[in-house]
């Protein structure tokens, strides 16, 4: 029994150390873009600007959330590409990748680019090692250790003009770096070579180095999930797509996982001038897979919508936002001047326009209770008669698994094995150093 208790103390100590030295923490930076393939679409201009070679969505093999994107190639390239800023920006890219097989020759899998010119990249070799190639086209640093198939790895790549810096990392450990800056305005992710291999990607985050929150490398352990409208909220003044006043069933036209564009949508039609606004209650954090003791890093509200004209006009501008408690918070004016539909905004960058690292109601850190009570929504930026057509709304939540979850796992193992440990009730083991 003494040896058993020692092992339990050891496991709990590990969980406590995880909490103290990293799993609670997040990088400090300004989010440019994040994606967990949660829209479950590999169609261009849906979740990613450009899609080449027909990658697929997989809902079985994923790191978090409901899905991941798969690049299963047979001699042709398959990748996604996304513009993350309107101009050259210092950036840090993080992507989690799992490999089922490796190519017979080197393949670029993660790249930064600027105005279409591809630059520094991470390559996978036939031996399953990773290489960092800088913006001059030269390998910098040694190959990483060989990766295993069927394991998720966090891969990161940076490009900064000031200070001049390029670097690649795997699970937070550098595999190569060089001075001399090459920032960019976009990323390419996938298999960019005519090879045969199979890889998955999930939980992709791009940060800039500007701002007071997340102005550096993303956390290697961050996860991304979506929550969707599941009930009416405090406002429903967008009209039905077929005409008629909005109602408590408005949320049913914007709640789909993969946007269906003209199939179900809401509208502000060309009738009386109004500033339409809808708010929706949303799915719980646990439904999305967030644990009760996990840490919320940020909430980003996204959506898909459009208009009936590509002519830019103030009346075709929209806001994405939230209501927390009695407080509403909205994004800046966002252009949806498109004869059709677009994700988040048009033109590029089609990034999230509402991003909050703290709860707007109290300026404090987001809590699980905040998420579970949150309303998400869409609003016309101004009163007008121009057409606006929101078709889908969601919240993209970046979070960290909390070390308390690790402690709970240890406790559950103890509870399954014994009723008491050295005379201590299980309730005493559950509370260790004040942590539940």
mmCIF file of C-alpha atoms in Angstrom, residues 33 69 99 176 246 276 298 321 361 370 381 385:
data_model
loop_
_atom_site.group_PDB
_atom_site.id
_atom_site.type_symbol
_atom_site.label_atom_id
_atom_site.label_comp_id
_atom_site.label_asym_id
_atom_site.label_seq_id
_atom_site.Cartn_x
_atom_site.Cartn_y
_atom_site.Cartn_z
ATOM 1 C CA UNK A 33 -6.281 33.652 -38.093
ATOM 2 C CA UNK A 69 -8.196 18.311 -42.831
ATOM 3 C CA UNK A 99 1.436 11.444 -40.542
ATOM 4 C CA UNK A 176 16.638 25.594 -37.268
ATOM 5 C CA UNK A 246 -37.837 37.774 -38.011
ATOM 6 C CA UNK A 276 -31.158 44.617 -38.238
ATOM 7 C CA UNK A 298 -10.016 33.622 -26.689
ATOM 8 C CA UNK A 321 -20.218 40.017 -32.029
ATOM 9 C CA UNK A 361 -18.802 42.201 -19.486
ATOM 10 C CA UNK A 370 -19.192 32.815 -19.424
ATOM 11 C CA UNK A 381 -23.459 48.167 -39.232
ATOM 12 C CA UNK A 385 -32.115 49.582 -47.285
#
